[in-house]
Amino acid sequence: MESKKLALMQNQEDQKNAKLVIQWEDYEQELARLCSLTSALNEAKKKKQLVQQKLQSLIQVEAESLSRSNELDEMKEKLDSRKLVMGNMSMHSKVVKEKVKKQEEQLSNDIRSLLVAGTSLSGASKRLQDASRSFAGERGYGRLRTLQRVFRTRQQYMVSQVQLLYPVRIAIGQAPEQELESFNNCSNSGNSAGSKPLDQGALIIAGLHLTVFTKMSFFTDKKEVQRSATALGYVAHVVALIASYLQVPLRYPLRLGGSRSYIRDYAPSIEPSSSDLTSSSSVSANSRPVEFPLFLEGQDSTRAAYAVFLLNKDLEQLLSYIGGRSLGPRHVLANLKELLRTILSPEYIDT
């Protein structure tokens, strides 16, 4: 098989290398045939060029169309992305529109509420103006201040009458005993570090010294005990009168009886034990205040000392009510004198 292929190839090579021999008689015919072939070849070349040009133009058109197609694809992709964005924006705009609608409704409700509130405020402002005019008128604040001044002037007058009945003065030229001694554990209460009492002599009420001792054996005369009890009765009476004039309920009420006066303490003196807890409600409902004597009763001076301590607490309550300042828990007459001075001062009417 291979030998046949080699022989065929050799044959073709020999035909190419072989020279064509033309007879003279056939020369013109062969020349004419060659001319026609040459013209046909030229014609074919021209057609080939035309076809090539058309093919080139077609290739160019195809390339342009392909480029246009790619551009169209890109534009289509961009258009799809734009459509997606527009869809998202449309959904967002719908959500925003709904929110705006709700906010408009809320704003409308708020406006209506503001209108109602404005109407109410206008009415309240008008009523306030009317009240201000009436308050500033003849029957308003001026009249209230006038009535208050008259009321306080009346209080001053009544307290001045009490001062005339029970004057609190400084004893000059004597060497009286100390106004108040320490009362067991009572000296740690109140304003012991407050202002010092008057040092121009001992204070007396209606000519009597207020002397309380911690032991009965210190008294050399029963008349001194009676005078001290009488002075405490005077102080208790003054405190009760001033409290009634000022309309102040005393924290520790008084039971007046002259030199045998008592003061009441509503606080329980003994802590309840665990066995008494079951009946605490009935006991508290039926409990009565404990009374302490404002005088020395037998040999027991502790109860009397505690009674004087409670009386001074009532004085401090009245001083606090009128804006005064207590002089301490051990100066009964000094606090009483300060109470009288504050009420009878000109500033008390204008406070």
Coordinates of C-alpha atoms in Angstrom, one line a residue:
M1 CA 0.0 0.0 0.0
E2 CA 2.8 2.4 0.9
S3 CA 4.6 1.5 -2.3
K4 CA 1.5 2.4 -4.3
K5 CA 1.3 5.8 -2.6
L6 CA 5.0 6.4 -3.3
A7 CA 4.5 5.5 -6.9
L8 CA 1.5 7.8 -7.3
M9 CA 3.4 10.7 -5.7
Q10 CA 6.4 10.1 -8.0
N11 CA 4.1 10.1 -10.9
Q12 CA 2.6 13.5 -10.0
E13 CA 6.0 14.9 -9.5
D14 CA 7.0 13.8 -12.9
Q15 CA 4.0 15.4 -14.5
K16 CA 4.9 18.7 -12.9
N17 CA 8.4 18.6 -14.0
A18 CA 7.5 17.5 -17.5
K19 CA 7.5 20.2 -20.1
L20 CA 4.5 20.7 -22.4
V21 CA 5.3 20.3 -26.0
I22 CA 2.9 22.1 -28.3
Q23 CA 2.9 21.6 -32.0
W24 CA 2.9 24.6 -34.2
E25 CA -0.4 23.8 -35.7
D26 CA -1.9 23.9 -32.3
Y27 CA -0.1 27.0 -31.2
E28 CA -2.7 29.5 -32.1
Q29 CA -5.4 27.4 -30.7
E30 CA -3.4 26.9 -27.6
L31 CA -2.6 30.6 -27.4
A32 CA -6.2 31.5 -27.7
R33 CA -7.1 29.0 -25.0
L34 CA -4.4 30.5 -22.8
C35 CA -5.7 34.1 -23.4
S36 CA -9.2 33.0 -22.6
L37 CA -7.8 31.3 -19.5
T38 CA -5.9 34.4 -18.6
S39 CA -8.9 36.6 -19.0
A40 CA -11.0 34.1 -17.1
L41 CA -8.3 34.1 -14.4
N42 CA -8.3 37.9 -14.2
E43 CA -12.0 37.9 -14.1
A44 CA -11.9 35.3 -11.4
K45 CA -9.3 37.5 -9.5
K46 CA -11.6 40.5 -9.8
K47 CA -14.6 38.5 -8.6
K48 CA -12.4 37.1 -5.8
Q49 CA -11.4 40.7 -4.8
L50 CA -15.1 41.7 -4.9
V51 CA -16.1 38.7 -2.9
Q52 CA -13.2 39.4 -0.5
Q53 CA -14.3 43.0 -0.2
K54 CA -17.9 42.0 0.4
L55 CA -16.7 39.3 2.8
Q56 CA -14.5 41.9 4.6
S57 CA -17.5 44.3 4.8
L58 CA -19.7 41.4 6.1
I59 CA -17.0 40.5 8.6
Q60 CA -16.8 44.2 9.7
V61 CA -20.6 44.4 9.9
E62 CA -20.7 41.1 11.8
A63 CA -18.0 42.5 14.2
E64 CA -20.0 45.7 14.6
S65 CA -23.2 43.8 15.1
L66 CA -21.4 41.6 17.7
S67 CA -20.1 44.7 19.4
R68 CA -23.5 46.2 19.3
S69 CA -24.9 43.0 20.7
N70 CA -22.4 43.0 23.5
E71 CA -23.3 46.6 24.2
L72 CA -26.9 45.7 24.1
D73 CA -26.3 42.9 26.6
E74 CA -24.4 45.3 28.9
M75 CA -27.2 47.8 28.6
K76 CA -29.7 45.1 29.3
E77 CA -27.9 44.1 32.4
K78 CA -27.7 47.8 33.5
L79 CA -31.4 48.1 32.7
D80 CA -32.2 45.1 34.8
S81 CA -30.1 46.4 37.7
R82 CA -31.8 49.8 37.3
K83 CA -35.2 48.0 37.3
L84 CA -34.2 46.2 40.5
V85 CA -33.1 49.4 42.1
M86 CA -36.3 51.1 40.9
G87 CA -38.3 48.3 42.4
N88 CA -36.5 48.6 45.7
M89 CA -37.0 52.4 45.6
S90 CA -40.6 51.9 44.8
M91 CA -41.1 49.5 47.8
H92 CA -39.1 51.9 50.0
S93 CA -41.2 54.8 48.8
K94 CA -44.4 52.9 49.6
V95 CA -43.1 52.2 53.1
V96 CA -42.1 55.8 53.5
K97 CA -45.5 56.9 52.2
E98 CA -47.2 54.7 54.7
K99 CA -45.1 56.1 57.5
V100 CA -45.7 59.7 56.4
K101 CA -49.4 59.0 56.3
K102 CA -49.3 57.6 59.8
Q103 CA -47.2 60.6 60.9
E104 CA -49.7 62.9 59.3
E105 CA -52.5 61.2 61.2
Q106 CA -50.6 61.4 64.4
L107 CA -49.7 65.1 63.7
S108 CA -53.3 65.8 63.0
N109 CA -54.3 64.2 66.3
D110 CA -51.6 66.2 68.1
I111 CA -52.8 69.4 66.5
R112 CA -56.4 68.6 67.6
S113 CA -55.1 67.9 71.1
L114 CA -53.0 71.1 71.1
L115 CA -56.1 73.0 70.0
V116 CA -58.1 71.5 72.8
A117 CA -55.2 72.2 75.3
G118 CA -54.8 75.7 73.9
T119 CA -58.5 76.3 74.5
S120 CA -58.2 74.9 78.0
L121 CA -55.1 76.9 78.6
S122 CA -56.8 80.1 77.4
G123 CA -59.7 79.4 79.8
A124 CA -57.3 78.7 82.6
S125 CA -55.3 81.8 81.8
K126 CA -58.5 83.9 81.9
R127 CA -59.5 82.4 85.2
L128 CA -56.0 83.0 86.5
Q129 CA -56.2 86.6 85.5
D130 CA -59.6 86.9 87.1
A131 CA -58.3 85.3 90.2
S132 CA -55.2 87.5 90.2
R133 CA -57.4 90.6 89.9
S134 CA -59.6 89.4 92.6
F135 CA -56.6 88.4 94.7
A136 CA -55.0 91.8 94.2
G137 CA -58.3 93.6 94.9
E138 CA -59.8 94.8 98.1
R139 CA -60.9 91.4 99.1
G140 CA -57.7 89.6 97.9
Y141 CA -54.2 89.3 99.1
G142 CA -54.1 92.8 100.5
R143 CA -57.2 92.0 102.7
L144 CA -55.6 88.7 103.6
R145 CA -52.4 90.5 104.7
T146 CA -54.5 93.0 106.7
L147 CA -56.4 90.2 108.4
Q148 CA -53.2 88.4 109.2
R149 CA -51.7 91.5 110.7
V150 CA -54.9 92.1 112.7
F151 CA -54.8 88.5 113.8
R152 CA -51.1 88.6 114.8
T153 CA -51.7 92.0 116.5
R154 CA -54.4 90.3 118.5
Q155 CA -52.1 87.5 119.4
Q156 CA -49.5 90.0 120.5
Y157 CA -52.0 91.7 122.7
M158 CA -53.1 88.5 124.4
V159 CA -49.5 87.3 124.9
S160 CA -48.7 90.8 126.3
Q161 CA -51.5 90.3 128.8
V162 CA -50.0 86.9 129.7
Q163 CA -46.6 88.5 130.2
L164 CA -48.2 91.0 132.5
L165 CA -49.7 88.2 134.5
Y166 CA -46.5 86.1 134.5
P167 CA -43.5 88.4 133.9
V168 CA -40.2 86.8 133.2
R169 CA -37.4 89.0 134.5
I170 CA -33.8 88.9 135.5
A171 CA -33.2 88.9 139.2
I172 CA -30.6 91.6 140.0
G173 CA -28.5 91.9 143.1
Q174 CA -29.2 88.3 144.3
A175 CA -27.2 85.1 144.2
P176 CA -29.9 82.7 143.3
E177 CA -29.4 79.0 142.6
Q178 CA -28.9 77.6 139.1
E179 CA -32.1 77.7 137.1
L180 CA -32.0 74.0 136.2
E181 CA -29.7 71.2 137.1
S182 CA -28.9 68.1 135.1
F183 CA -31.7 65.6 135.0
N184 CA -30.1 62.1 135.0
N185 CA -30.0 61.2 131.2
C186 CA -32.0 64.2 130.0
S187 CA -28.9 66.5 129.6
N188 CA -27.9 64.7 126.3
S189 CA -31.2 65.7 124.5
G190 CA -31.9 68.9 122.6
N191 CA -29.6 71.8 121.7
S192 CA -27.3 71.7 124.6
A193 CA -24.6 73.2 122.4
G194 CA -26.9 76.1 121.5
S195 CA -26.7 79.8 122.6
K196 CA -25.7 80.4 126.2
P197 CA -28.4 81.7 128.6
L198 CA -28.5 85.2 130.0
D199 CA -25.6 85.7 132.4
Q200 CA -26.9 88.9 134.0
G201 CA -28.5 87.0 136.8
A202 CA -31.0 84.2 137.2
L203 CA -34.4 84.5 135.5
I204 CA -37.5 84.6 137.6
I205 CA -41.2 84.2 136.7
A206 CA -43.7 86.3 138.7
G207 CA -40.9 86.8 141.3
L208 CA -40.2 83.1 141.8
H209 CA -37.0 81.2 140.9
L210 CA -37.2 77.9 139.0
T211 CA -35.0 75.5 140.9
V212 CA -35.1 71.8 140.3
F213 CA -32.8 69.5 142.1
T214 CA -32.0 65.9 141.4
K215 CA -32.2 64.9 145.1
M216 CA -34.7 65.8 147.7
S217 CA -32.1 66.0 150.4
F218 CA -30.7 69.2 148.9
F219 CA -33.7 71.1 149.9
T220 CA -33.4 72.7 153.3
D221 CA -36.9 74.1 153.3
K222 CA -40.2 72.7 152.0
K223 CA -41.2 76.3 151.0
E224 CA -38.4 76.2 148.4
V225 CA -40.0 73.0 147.0
Q226 CA -43.4 74.7 146.9
R227 CA -42.0 77.8 145.2
S228 CA -40.3 75.7 142.5
A229 CA -43.6 73.8 141.9
T230 CA -45.5 77.1 141.7
A231 CA -43.0 78.5 139.2
L232 CA -43.4 75.4 137.1
G233 CA -47.2 75.7 137.3
Y234 CA -46.8 79.3 136.1
V235 CA -44.7 78.2 133.1
A236 CA -47.1 75.4 132.3
H237 CA -50.0 77.9 132.3
V238 CA -48.1 80.4 130.1
V239 CA -47.2 77.6 127.6
A240 CA -50.9 76.4 127.5
L241 CA -52.2 79.9 126.9
I242 CA -49.7 80.7 124.2
A243 CA -50.3 77.4 122.4
S244 CA -54.1 78.1 122.4
Y245 CA -53.5 81.6 121.1
L246 CA -51.2 80.3 118.3
Q247 CA -53.6 77.3 117.7
V248 CA -50.7 74.9 118.0
P249 CA -51.5 71.4 119.5
L250 CA -48.8 70.6 121.9
R251 CA -46.8 67.4 121.5
Y252 CA -46.9 66.9 125.2
P253 CA -50.3 68.2 126.5
L254 CA -50.6 69.8 130.0
R255 CA -53.0 69.2 132.8
L256 CA -53.0 72.4 134.7
G257 CA -53.4 72.4 138.4
G258 CA -51.3 75.3 139.7
S259 CA -48.4 74.0 141.8
R260 CA -49.8 70.5 141.1
S261 CA -49.7 70.5 137.3
Y262 CA -48.9 67.5 135.2
I263 CA -47.6 66.9 131.7
R264 CA -48.5 63.9 129.5
D265 CA -46.4 61.7 127.4
Y266 CA -48.1 59.4 124.8
A267 CA -45.0 57.4 124.1
P268 CA -44.8 54.0 125.8
S269 CA -42.4 54.0 128.7
I270 CA -41.8 50.3 128.6
E271 CA -41.0 48.2 125.5
P272 CA -43.5 45.3 125.0
S273 CA -42.1 41.8 125.6
S274 CA -42.6 38.9 123.2
S275 CA -45.3 37.5 125.3
D276 CA -47.3 40.7 125.0
L277 CA -47.2 40.9 121.2
T278 CA -50.4 38.9 120.8
S279 CA -52.4 41.5 122.7
S280 CA -50.6 44.6 121.5
S281 CA -53.5 45.8 119.4
S282 CA -56.0 45.7 122.3
V283 CA -53.5 47.3 124.7
S284 CA -52.6 50.1 122.3
A285 CA -56.3 50.8 121.8
N286 CA -57.0 51.0 125.5
S287 CA -53.6 52.6 126.5
R288 CA -53.6 56.0 128.2
P289 CA -50.9 58.7 128.3
V290 CA -48.4 58.6 131.1
E291 CA -48.6 61.7 133.3
F292 CA -45.5 63.2 135.0
P293 CA -45.7 65.7 137.8
L294 CA -44.2 69.2 137.5
F295 CA -43.4 69.1 141.2
L296 CA -41.4 66.9 143.5
E297 CA -43.5 64.0 144.7
G298 CA -42.0 62.4 147.7
Q299 CA -38.4 61.2 147.2
D300 CA -38.8 60.5 143.4
S301 CA -37.1 63.4 141.6
T302 CA -36.6 61.6 138.3
R303 CA -40.2 61.9 137.2
A304 CA -40.3 65.6 138.0
A305 CA -37.0 66.1 136.1
Y306 CA -38.5 64.3 133.1
A307 CA -41.6 66.4 133.3
V308 CA -39.6 69.6 133.2
F309 CA -37.7 68.2 130.2
L310 CA -41.0 67.6 128.4
L311 CA -42.2 71.1 129.3
N312 CA -39.1 72.5 127.7
K313 CA -39.8 70.4 124.6
D314 CA -43.2 72.1 124.3
L315 CA -41.4 75.5 124.5
E316 CA -39.0 74.4 121.7
Q317 CA -42.0 73.3 119.6
L318 CA -43.6 76.8 120.0
L319 CA -40.3 78.5 119.2
S320 CA -39.9 76.4 116.1
Y321 CA -43.5 77.2 115.0
I322 CA -42.9 81.0 115.1
G323 CA -39.3 80.7 113.6
G324 CA -37.5 81.3 116.9
R325 CA -34.4 79.6 118.2
S326 CA -34.2 77.4 121.3
L327 CA -31.5 78.2 123.9
G328 CA -31.1 74.5 124.9
P329 CA -32.9 71.8 126.8
R330 CA -31.8 73.0 130.3
H331 CA -33.1 76.6 130.2
V332 CA -36.8 76.6 130.6
L333 CA -37.2 80.3 131.6
A334 CA -34.7 81.4 129.0
N335 CA -36.7 79.7 126.3
L336 CA -39.9 81.1 127.7
K337 CA -38.4 84.6 127.7
E338 CA -37.2 84.1 124.1
L339 CA -40.7 82.9 123.1
L340 CA -42.3 86.0 124.6
R341 CA -39.7 88.3 123.0
T342 CA -40.2 86.8 119.6
I343 CA -44.0 87.1 119.6
L344 CA -43.9 90.6 121.0
S345 CA -41.4 91.9 118.5
P346 CA -42.5 94.1 115.6
E347 CA -41.1 91.6 113.1
Y348 CA -43.7 89.0 114.2
I349 CA -46.6 90.9 112.6
D350 CA -45.0 91.1 109.2
T351 CA -43.8 87.5 109.0

